[in-house]
CSV table of C-alpha atoms in Angstrom, one decimal:
chain,number,residue,atom,x,y,z
A,1,MET,CA,100.6,96.0,36.6
A,2,SER,CA,99.8,97.2,40.1
A,3,LYS,CA,102.0,96.0,43.0
A,4,THR,CA,99.2,96.4,45.6
A,5,ILE,CA,95.9,94.5,46.1
A,6,ASN,CA,93.7,97.7,45.7
A,7,PHE,CA,90.3,95.9,45.9
A,8,GLY,CA,88.4,95.8,49.2
A,9,ILE,CA,85.1,94.0,50.0
A,10,ASP,CA,82.7,94.4,52.9
A,11,LEU,CA,81.1,91.0,53.1
A,12,GLY,CA,78.1,92.0,55.2
A,13,THR,CA,75.3,90.0,56.9
A,14,THR,CA,72.6,91.8,55.0
A,15,ASN,CA,74.4,93.8,52.4
A,16,SER,CA,77.9,93.6,50.8
A,17,LEU,CA,80.0,96.2,48.9
A,18,ILE,CA,83.1,96.3,46.8
A,19,ALA,CA,85.6,99.2,46.3
A,20,LYS,CA,88.9,100.0,44.7
A,21,PHE,CA,91.8,102.2,45.7
A,22,ASN,CA,93.3,104.2,42.8
A,23,LYS,CA,95.9,106.9,43.1
A,24,GLY,CA,95.1,108.0,46.6
A,25,SER,CA,91.3,107.9,46.4
A,26,VAL,CA,88.6,105.2,46.6
A,27,GLU,CA,85.7,104.3,44.3
A,28,VAL,CA,82.8,102.3,45.6
A,29,TYR,CA,81.4,100.4,42.7
A,30,LYS,CA,77.8,100.3,41.9
A,31,ASN,CA,75.6,97.4,40.7
A,32,PRO,CA,75.2,97.9,36.9
A,33,VAL,CA,71.6,96.8,37.5
A,34,GLY,CA,69.9,99.5,39.6
A,35,PHE,CA,73.1,101.5,40.3
A,36,LYS,CA,73.1,100.8,44.0
A,37,GLU,CA,76.4,100.5,45.9
A,38,THR,CA,75.0,97.7,48.1
A,39,LEU,CA,74.3,94.1,47.1
A,40,PRO,CA,71.8,92.3,49.4
A,41,SER,CA,73.6,89.2,50.8
A,42,VAL,CA,70.8,86.9,49.7
A,43,VAL,CA,71.1,83.8,47.4
A,44,ALA,CA,68.2,82.1,45.8
A,45,PHE,CA,68.1,78.9,43.7
A,46,ARG,CA,65.4,78.8,41.0
A,47,ASN,CA,65.5,75.7,38.8
A,48,ASP,CA,68.9,75.9,37.2
A,49,ARG,CA,69.4,79.6,38.0
A,50,ILE,CA,71.2,81.2,40.9
A,51,LEU,CA,69.8,84.6,41.9
A,52,VAL,CA,72.1,86.8,44.0
A,53,GLY,CA,71.3,90.2,45.6
A,54,GLU,CA,68.1,92.1,44.9
A,55,LYS,CA,66.6,89.3,42.7
A,56,GLY,CA,67.3,86.8,45.4
A,57,ARG,CA,65.7,89.0,48.0
A,58,VAL,CA,62.5,89.4,45.9
A,59,TYR,CA,62.4,85.6,45.4
A,60,LEU,CA,62.6,85.1,49.1
A,61,GLU,CA,58.9,86.0,49.4
A,62,LYS,CA,58.0,83.5,46.7
A,63,ASP,CA,60.1,80.5,47.7
A,64,PRO,CA,61.7,81.0,51.2
A,65,LYS,CA,62.8,77.3,51.3
A,66,SER,CA,65.0,77.8,48.3
A,67,THR,CA,66.4,81.2,49.4
A,68,VAL,CA,69.0,82.0,52.1
A,69,GLY,CA,70.1,85.3,53.7
A,70,GLN,CA,72.0,86.3,56.8
A,71,PHE,CA,74.3,83.3,56.5
A,72,LYS,CA,77.3,85.3,57.8
A,73,ARG,CA,75.8,84.6,61.2
A,74,LYS,CA,76.6,80.9,60.8
A,75,MET,CA,80.1,81.4,59.2
A,76,GLY,CA,82.6,79.0,60.6
A,77,THR,CA,80.0,76.6,62.0
A,78,THR,CA,79.1,73.1,60.8
A,79,GLU,CA,75.6,74.2,59.9
A,80,SER,CA,74.3,74.2,56.4
A,81,TYR,CA,71.1,75.3,54.7
A,82,LYS,CA,68.8,72.9,53.0
A,83,ILE,CA,67.8,74.1,49.5
A,84,LYS,CA,64.4,72.7,48.5
A,85,SER,CA,64.7,73.3,44.8
A,86,LEU,CA,68.1,71.6,44.7
A,87,ASP,CA,67.3,68.9,47.2
A,88,GLN,CA,70.8,69.5,48.6
A,89,SER,CA,72.5,71.8,51.2
A,90,LYS,CA,74.7,74.8,50.9
A,91,THR,CA,77.2,76.0,53.5
A,92,PRO,CA,77.7,79.6,54.6
A,93,ILE,CA,81.0,79.4,52.8
A,94,ASP,CA,79.3,78.3,49.5
A,95,LEU,CA,76.7,81.1,49.8
A,96,SER,CA,79.3,83.7,50.7
A,97,ALA,CA,81.3,82.7,47.6
A,98,PHE,CA,78.2,83.4,45.4
A,99,VAL,CA,78.0,86.9,46.9
A,100,LEU,CA,81.7,87.5,46.3
A,101,LYS,CA,81.4,86.4,42.7
A,102,GLU,CA,78.4,88.7,42.1
A,103,LEU,CA,80.3,91.6,43.5
A,104,LYS,CA,83.0,91.2,40.8
A,105,THR,CA,80.3,92.1,38.2
A,106,PHE,CA,80.2,95.6,39.7
A,107,ILE,CA,83.6,96.3,38.4
A,108,HIS,CA,83.0,98.4,35.3
A,109,THR,CA,86.7,98.6,34.1
A,110,GLY,CA,86.8,95.0,32.9
A,111,GLU,CA,89.4,94.1,35.5
A,112,THR,CA,89.2,90.7,37.2
A,113,PRO,CA,91.0,91.0,40.5
A,114,GLU,CA,92.9,88.0,41.8
A,115,ALA,CA,93.5,89.5,45.2
A,116,VAL,CA,91.2,91.2,47.7
A,117,VAL,CA,90.9,92.5,51.2
A,118,ILE,CA,87.7,91.2,52.9
A,119,THR,CA,86.6,92.6,56.2
A,120,ILE,CA,85.5,90.6,59.2
A,121,PRO,CA,84.0,91.4,62.6
A,122,ALA,CA,86.5,91.8,65.4
A,123,SER,CA,84.7,89.0,67.2
A,124,PHE,CA,85.5,86.4,64.5
A,125,ASP,CA,87.7,83.6,65.8
A,126,MET,CA,90.2,81.6,63.8
A,127,VAL,CA,87.6,79.2,62.4
A,128,GLN,CA,85.3,82.0,61.3
A,129,SER,CA,88.2,83.9,59.7
A,130,ASN,CA,89.4,80.8,57.8
A,131,ALA,CA,85.9,80.2,56.6
A,132,THR,CA,85.8,83.7,55.2
A,133,LYS,CA,89.1,83.1,53.5
A,134,GLU,CA,87.8,79.9,52.0
A,135,ALA,CA,84.8,81.7,50.6
A,136,GLY,CA,87.2,84.2,48.9
A,137,HIS,CA,89.2,81.3,47.4
A,138,GLN,CA,86.0,79.6,46.1
A,139,ALA,CA,85.0,83.0,44.5
A,140,GLY,CA,88.3,82.9,42.5
A,141,PHE,CA,90.6,85.1,44.5
A,142,LYS,CA,94.1,83.7,44.8
A,143,GLN,CA,95.1,86.0,47.6
A,144,VAL,CA,92.7,86.9,50.4
A,145,VAL,CA,93.7,89.2,53.2
A,146,LEU,CA,91.3,89.8,56.1
A,147,LEU,CA,90.9,93.1,57.9
A,148,GLN,CA,88.9,93.7,61.1
A,149,GLU,CA,85.9,95.9,60.5
A,150,PRO,CA,86.6,98.4,63.3
A,151,ILE,CA,90.1,99.0,61.8
A,152,ALA,CA,88.5,99.5,58.3
A,153,ALA,CA,86.0,102.0,59.7
A,154,SER,CA,88.8,103.9,61.5
A,155,LEU,CA,90.9,104.0,58.3
A,156,ALA,CA,87.9,105.4,56.4
A,157,TYR,CA,87.6,108.2,59.0
A,158,ALA,CA,91.4,108.8,59.2
A,159,ASN,CA,91.6,109.3,55.4
A,160,LYS,CA,88.7,111.7,55.5
A,161,THR,CA,90.3,114.0,58.2
A,162,THR,CA,93.3,116.2,58.0
A,163,GLY,CA,96.2,116.7,60.3
A,164,ASN,CA,97.3,114.5,63.1
A,165,GLU,CA,94.2,114.8,65.4
A,166,LEU,CA,94.0,111.0,65.9
A,167,ASN,CA,97.6,110.4,66.9
A,168,ASN,CA,98.0,108.9,70.4
A,169,SER,CA,94.3,108.7,71.0
A,170,GLN,CA,91.6,106.1,71.4
A,171,TRP,CA,87.9,105.8,70.4
A,172,ILE,CA,85.0,103.4,70.1
A,173,VAL,CA,83.8,102.0,66.8
A,174,TYR,CA,80.1,101.3,67.2
A,175,ASP,CA,79.0,99.1,64.3
A,176,LEU,CA,75.3,98.3,64.2
A,177,GLY,CA,74.5,96.7,60.8
A,178,GLY,CA,71.6,94.9,59.4
A,179,GLY,CA,72.4,91.5,61.0
A,180,THR,CA,75.2,91.9,63.5
A,181,PHE,CA,76.5,94.3,66.2
A,182,ASP,CA,80.1,95.0,67.1
A,183,VAL,CA,81.6,97.5,69.4
A,184,ALA,CA,85.4,97.9,69.6
A,185,LEU,CA,88.0,100.0,71.4
A,186,VAL,CA,90.5,101.2,68.9
A,187,ARG,CA,93.8,102.9,69.8
A,188,ILE,CA,96.4,104.5,67.6
A,189,ALA,CA,99.9,104.9,69.0
A,190,GLU,CA,103.0,105.8,67.0
A,191,GLY,CA,101.0,105.5,63.8
A,192,GLU,CA,99.8,101.9,64.5
A,193,LEU,CA,96.0,101.1,64.7
A,194,LYS,CA,95.0,98.3,67.0
A,195,VAL,CA,91.7,96.8,68.3
A,196,ILE,CA,92.3,96.7,72.0
A,197,ASP,CA,89.0,95.1,73.1
A,198,HIS,CA,85.7,94.3,71.6
A,199,GLU,CA,82.2,93.0,72.3
A,200,GLY,CA,79.4,91.9,70.0
A,201,ASP,CA,76.3,90.0,69.1
A,202,ASN,CA,76.0,88.1,65.8
A,203,PHE,CA,72.2,88.1,66.2
A,204,LEU,CA,71.5,91.7,66.8
A,205,GLY,CA,70.9,94.2,64.0
A,206,GLY,CA,68.5,96.1,61.8
A,207,ALA,CA,66.9,92.8,60.6
A,208,ASP,CA,65.9,92.1,64.2
A,209,PHE,CA,64.4,95.5,64.5
A,210,ASP,CA,62.3,94.7,61.4
A,211,ALA,CA,61.1,91.5,63.1
A,212,LEU,CA,60.2,93.5,66.3
A,213,ILE,CA,58.0,95.9,64.2
A,214,VAL,CA,56.1,92.9,62.8
A,215,GLU,CA,55.9,90.9,66.0
A,216,ARG,CA,54.9,93.8,68.4
A,217,ILE,CA,53.1,96.3,66.2
A,218,VAL,CA,51.8,94.7,63.0
A,219,VAL,CA,50.7,91.3,64.3
A,220,PRO,CA,48.7,92.6,67.3
A,221,ALA,CA,46.9,95.0,64.9
A,222,ILE,CA,46.1,92.2,62.5
A,223,GLU,CA,44.8,90.0,65.2
A,224,LYS,CA,42.2,92.6,66.1
A,225,LYS,CA,40.8,92.5,62.6
A,226,GLY,CA,40.4,88.8,61.9
A,227,GLN,CA,40.2,85.3,63.3
A,228,PHE,CA,43.7,83.9,64.0
A,229,SER,CA,44.6,81.1,66.4
A,230,ASP,CA,48.4,81.4,66.3
A,231,ILE,CA,49.3,83.9,63.7
A,232,LEU,CA,52.9,84.5,64.8
A,233,ASN,CA,53.8,80.8,64.6
A,234,GLN,CA,52.0,80.6,61.2
A,235,LEU,CA,54.1,83.4,59.9
A,236,LYS,CA,57.5,82.5,61.3
A,237,SER,CA,57.4,78.7,61.0
A,238,GLY,CA,58.9,77.2,57.8
A,239,SER,CA,55.8,74.9,57.6
A,240,GLY,CA,53.4,77.7,58.6
A,241,ARG,CA,50.4,78.5,56.4
A,242,LEU,CA,51.6,82.2,56.2
A,243,ASN,CA,55.3,81.7,56.1
A,244,SER,CA,55.9,83.5,52.7
A,245,LYS,CA,53.8,86.4,54.1
A,246,TRP,CA,56.4,86.8,56.9
A,247,TYR,CA,59.1,87.8,54.5
A,248,ALA,CA,56.8,90.3,52.8
A,249,LEU,CA,56.0,91.9,56.2
A,250,LEU,CA,59.7,92.1,57.1
A,251,ALA,CA,60.4,93.9,53.8
A,252,SER,CA,57.5,96.4,54.6
A,253,ALA,CA,58.8,96.8,58.1
A,254,GLU,CA,62.3,97.6,56.8
A,255,GLU,CA,60.9,100.4,54.6
A,256,ALA,CA,58.9,101.7,57.5
A,257,LYS,CA,62.0,101.7,59.7
A,258,LYS,CA,63.9,103.7,57.1
A,259,GLU,CA,61.1,106.3,56.7
A,260,LEU,CA,60.9,106.7,60.5
A,261,SER,CA,64.5,108.0,60.5
A,262,THR,CA,63.2,111.2,58.9
A,263,LYS,CA,59.5,111.1,59.6
A,264,SER,CA,57.4,111.0,62.7
A,265,ALA,CA,55.0,108.4,61.4
A,266,THR,CA,54.4,106.0,58.5
A,267,GLU,CA,52.0,103.2,57.4
A,268,ILE,CA,52.4,99.5,56.6
A,269,ASP,CA,49.9,98.0,54.1
A,270,VAL,CA,48.9,94.5,55.0
A,271,GLU,CA,46.7,91.9,53.3
A,272,VAL,CA,46.4,88.4,54.8
A,273,GLU,CA,43.9,85.6,54.9
A,274,ASP,CA,42.7,84.6,58.4
A,275,ASP,CA,41.7,81.1,59.6
A,276,ALA,CA,38.2,81.5,58.4
A,277,GLY,CA,39.4,82.3,54.8
A,278,GLU,CA,38.6,86.0,55.0
A,279,VAL,CA,41.1,88.4,53.4
A,280,ILE,CA,42.0,91.0,56.0
A,281,SER,CA,43.2,94.3,54.5
A,282,ALA,CA,44.6,96.9,56.8
A,283,LEU,CA,46.7,100.1,56.7
A,284,ILE,CA,48.6,100.0,60.0
A,285,SER,CA,50.1,103.2,61.4
A,286,VAL,CA,53.5,103.1,63.0
A,287,THR,CA,54.9,106.2,64.8
A,288,ARG,CA,58.5,106.9,65.6
A,289,SER,CA,57.7,106.6,69.3
A,290,ASP,CA,56.1,103.1,68.7
A,291,PHE,CA,59.3,102.0,66.9
A,292,GLU,CA,61.6,103.4,69.5
A,293,ALA,CA,59.6,101.6,72.3
A,294,VAL,CA,60.1,98.2,70.7
A,295,ILE,CA,63.8,98.6,70.0
A,296,LYS,CA,64.8,100.4,73.3
A,297,GLU,CA,65.8,97.2,75.1
A,298,ALA,CA,68.0,96.1,72.2
A,299,VAL,CA,69.7,99.5,71.9
A,300,ASP,CA,70.3,99.6,75.7
A,301,THR,CA,71.9,96.2,75.4
A,302,THR,CA,74.5,97.6,72.9
A,303,ALA,CA,75.2,100.5,75.4
A,304,GLU,CA,75.9,97.9,78.1
A,305,MET,CA,78.4,96.1,75.9
A,306,LEU,CA,80.2,99.4,75.3
A,307,ARG,CA,80.1,100.1,79.1
A,308,THR,CA,81.6,96.6,79.7
A,309,ILE,CA,84.6,97.6,77.5
A,310,LEU,CA,85.1,100.8,79.4
A,311,THR,CA,85.0,98.9,82.8
A,312,ARG,CA,87.3,96.1,81.6
A,313,ASN,CA,89.9,98.6,80.4
A,314,SER,CA,89.5,101.0,83.4
A,315,LEU,CA,88.4,103.9,81.2
A,316,GLN,CA,86.2,106.8,81.8
A,317,PRO,CA,84.1,108.4,79.0
A,318,SER,CA,86.4,111.4,79.0
A,319,ASP,CA,89.3,109.1,78.0
A,320,LEU,CA,87.7,108.5,74.6
A,321,LYS,CA,87.8,110.8,71.7
A,322,PHE,CA,84.4,109.8,70.3
A,323,VAL,CA,82.1,107.0,69.4
A,324,LEU,CA,82.4,106.4,65.6
A,325,MET,CA,79.1,105.3,64.2
A,326,VAL,CA,79.0,102.8,61.3
A,327,GLY,CA,76.5,100.3,60.0
A,328,GLY,CA,73.2,101.2,58.4
A,329,SER,CA,71.2,100.9,61.6
A,330,THR,CA,73.1,103.9,63.1
A,331,TYR,CA,71.0,106.1,60.8
A,332,ILE,CA,68.2,105.6,63.4
A,333,PRO,CA,68.1,108.8,65.4
A,334,MET,CA,67.3,107.0,68.7
A,335,VAL,CA,70.4,104.9,68.4
A,336,ARG,CA,72.7,107.9,68.1
A,337,ASN,CA,70.8,109.9,70.8
A,338,ARG,CA,70.6,106.9,73.2
A,339,ILE,CA,74.3,106.1,73.1
A,340,LYS,CA,75.2,109.7,73.7
A,341,GLU,CA,72.7,110.0,76.5
A,342,LEU,CA,73.6,106.8,78.3
A,343,LEU,CA,77.4,107.1,78.0
A,344,GLY,CA,78.1,110.7,77.8
A,345,ILE,CA,80.6,110.3,74.9
A,346,PRO,CA,80.4,112.5,71.8
A,347,VAL,CA,78.9,110.6,68.8
A,348,ASN,CA,80.8,111.0,65.5
A,349,THR,CA,78.7,110.6,62.3
A,350,ASP,CA,81.2,112.2,59.9
A,351,ILE,CA,81.5,109.2,57.6
A,352,ASP,CA,78.8,107.4,55.6
A,353,PRO,CA,77.8,104.4,57.9
A,354,THR,CA,76.8,102.2,54.9
A,355,ASN,CA,80.1,102.3,53.0
A,356,ALA,CA,82.7,103.3,55.5
A,357,ILE,CA,84.0,99.8,56.1
A,358,VAL,CA,84.5,99.0,52.4
A,359,ILE,CA,86.2,102.3,51.9
A,360,GLY,CA,88.6,101.5,54.7
A,361,ALA,CA,89.2,98.1,53.3
A,362,ALA,CA,90.1,99.7,49.9
A,363,TYR,CA,92.5,102.1,51.6
A,364,TYR,CA,94.2,99.2,53.3
A,365,ALA,CA,94.3,97.2,50.1
A,366,GLY,CA,96.0,100.1,48.4
A,367,ASN,CA,98.9,99.6,50.8
A,368,LYS,CA,99.0,95.8,50.9
A,369,PRO,CA,101.5,94.2,48.6
A,370,LEU,CA,100.2,91.9,45.9
A,371,GLU,CA,101.7,88.4,46.5
A,372,LEU,CA,100.8,86.4,43.5
A,373,SER,CA,103.1,84.2,41.5
A,374,GLU,CA,102.8,81.3,39.0
A,375,ALA,CA,104.3,79.1,41.7
A,376,SER,CA,101.5,79.9,44.1
A,377,ALA,CA,98.9,78.5,41.7
A,378,THR,CA,100.8,75.1,41.3
A,379,VAL,CA,101.2,72.2,43.6
A,380,ALA,CA,104.7,72.1,45.1
A,381,PRO,CA,106.7,68.8,44.7
A,382,ALA,CA,106.7,66.5,47.7
A,383,SER,CA,109.4,67.2,50.2
A,384,PRO,CA,110.1,66.6,53.9
A,385,LEU,CA,108.1,68.9,56.1
A,386,LYS,CA,108.8,70.4,59.5
A,387,LEU,CA,105.5,71.3,61.2
A,388,LYS,CA,105.1,73.7,64.0
A,389,VAL,CA,101.6,73.8,65.6
A,390,SER,CA,100.3,76.7,67.6
A,391,TYR,CA,97.0,78.0,68.7
A,392,ASN,CA,95.9,81.6,68.5
């Protein structure tokens, strides 16, 4: 039996992954259905069934009131999500546990891990961190170790490079994912990695870029072709006539966004009924320059957060080795080019931005002792307690 944890999970806002450390290398597991590494962090409730991942994401367009995504943004809060089909509510912890359980099905070796390393944003406070641990315990893990995402990304990079080029240096981890943004100053001294400072926004990511495409490009084009009094509200409001269409448009916008990373233009096929009952069909052209125009302000905001870290730590761009790009949204050419242009720091894209964090988590897990015992699974007999209270 292994003496180390070995399993790592990237519990993401829009997508999650699981990997295992084995004899010096890391395997990122794939979903046995579809063979994708990523599992959409979406949970749907249909009658007595729970649909997690791609099936849940598809069901979002059919029954948005019984489907939940992006719940990581509310982790550690008292908020819960009303599930129409159940007539009850689920917390972000409950929903995260469903995702973690589903990730276990990716493991093709028949193993059932009892311990895991789960990554969290550097911005997570104690309450959010404890909520993540609780989700892990609900999913059946007896030992849950948390690891900050910038450290995980840095470990993935360090294990891919050779030599001692990172020793006694510092860099920025720029993590722009599907639902959240984090930027962290990471420093390594005498072999120890530390997050020195960080900034972030739990409501800024690729999903917000998708919404901007719909709001600022698709909706104005639709309005010109039919009779609509308040189409945006009808789309976005939970009680709106076109609410289910909103999620279909977001999915189309996401595909367009991905295509625009390699193409100069693409099209979004739209079919919607206007206020007069007429079905409006349109093929809306979206160019890369159109897309870049609607996300420019958001990207510049991330650059300002990075600049804040530099100022707060009295650093010049020349003091940094590079900006390490992670998160699926860093595939967008404008994101890479804009950060380099505004800050004058080399941009490092040597690691796969979609799986770097889970790979780093697995490397960390491969060196983290397994601390499971029969005693840990039982209730200790009552005895006098000495309690020391502190606040981190």
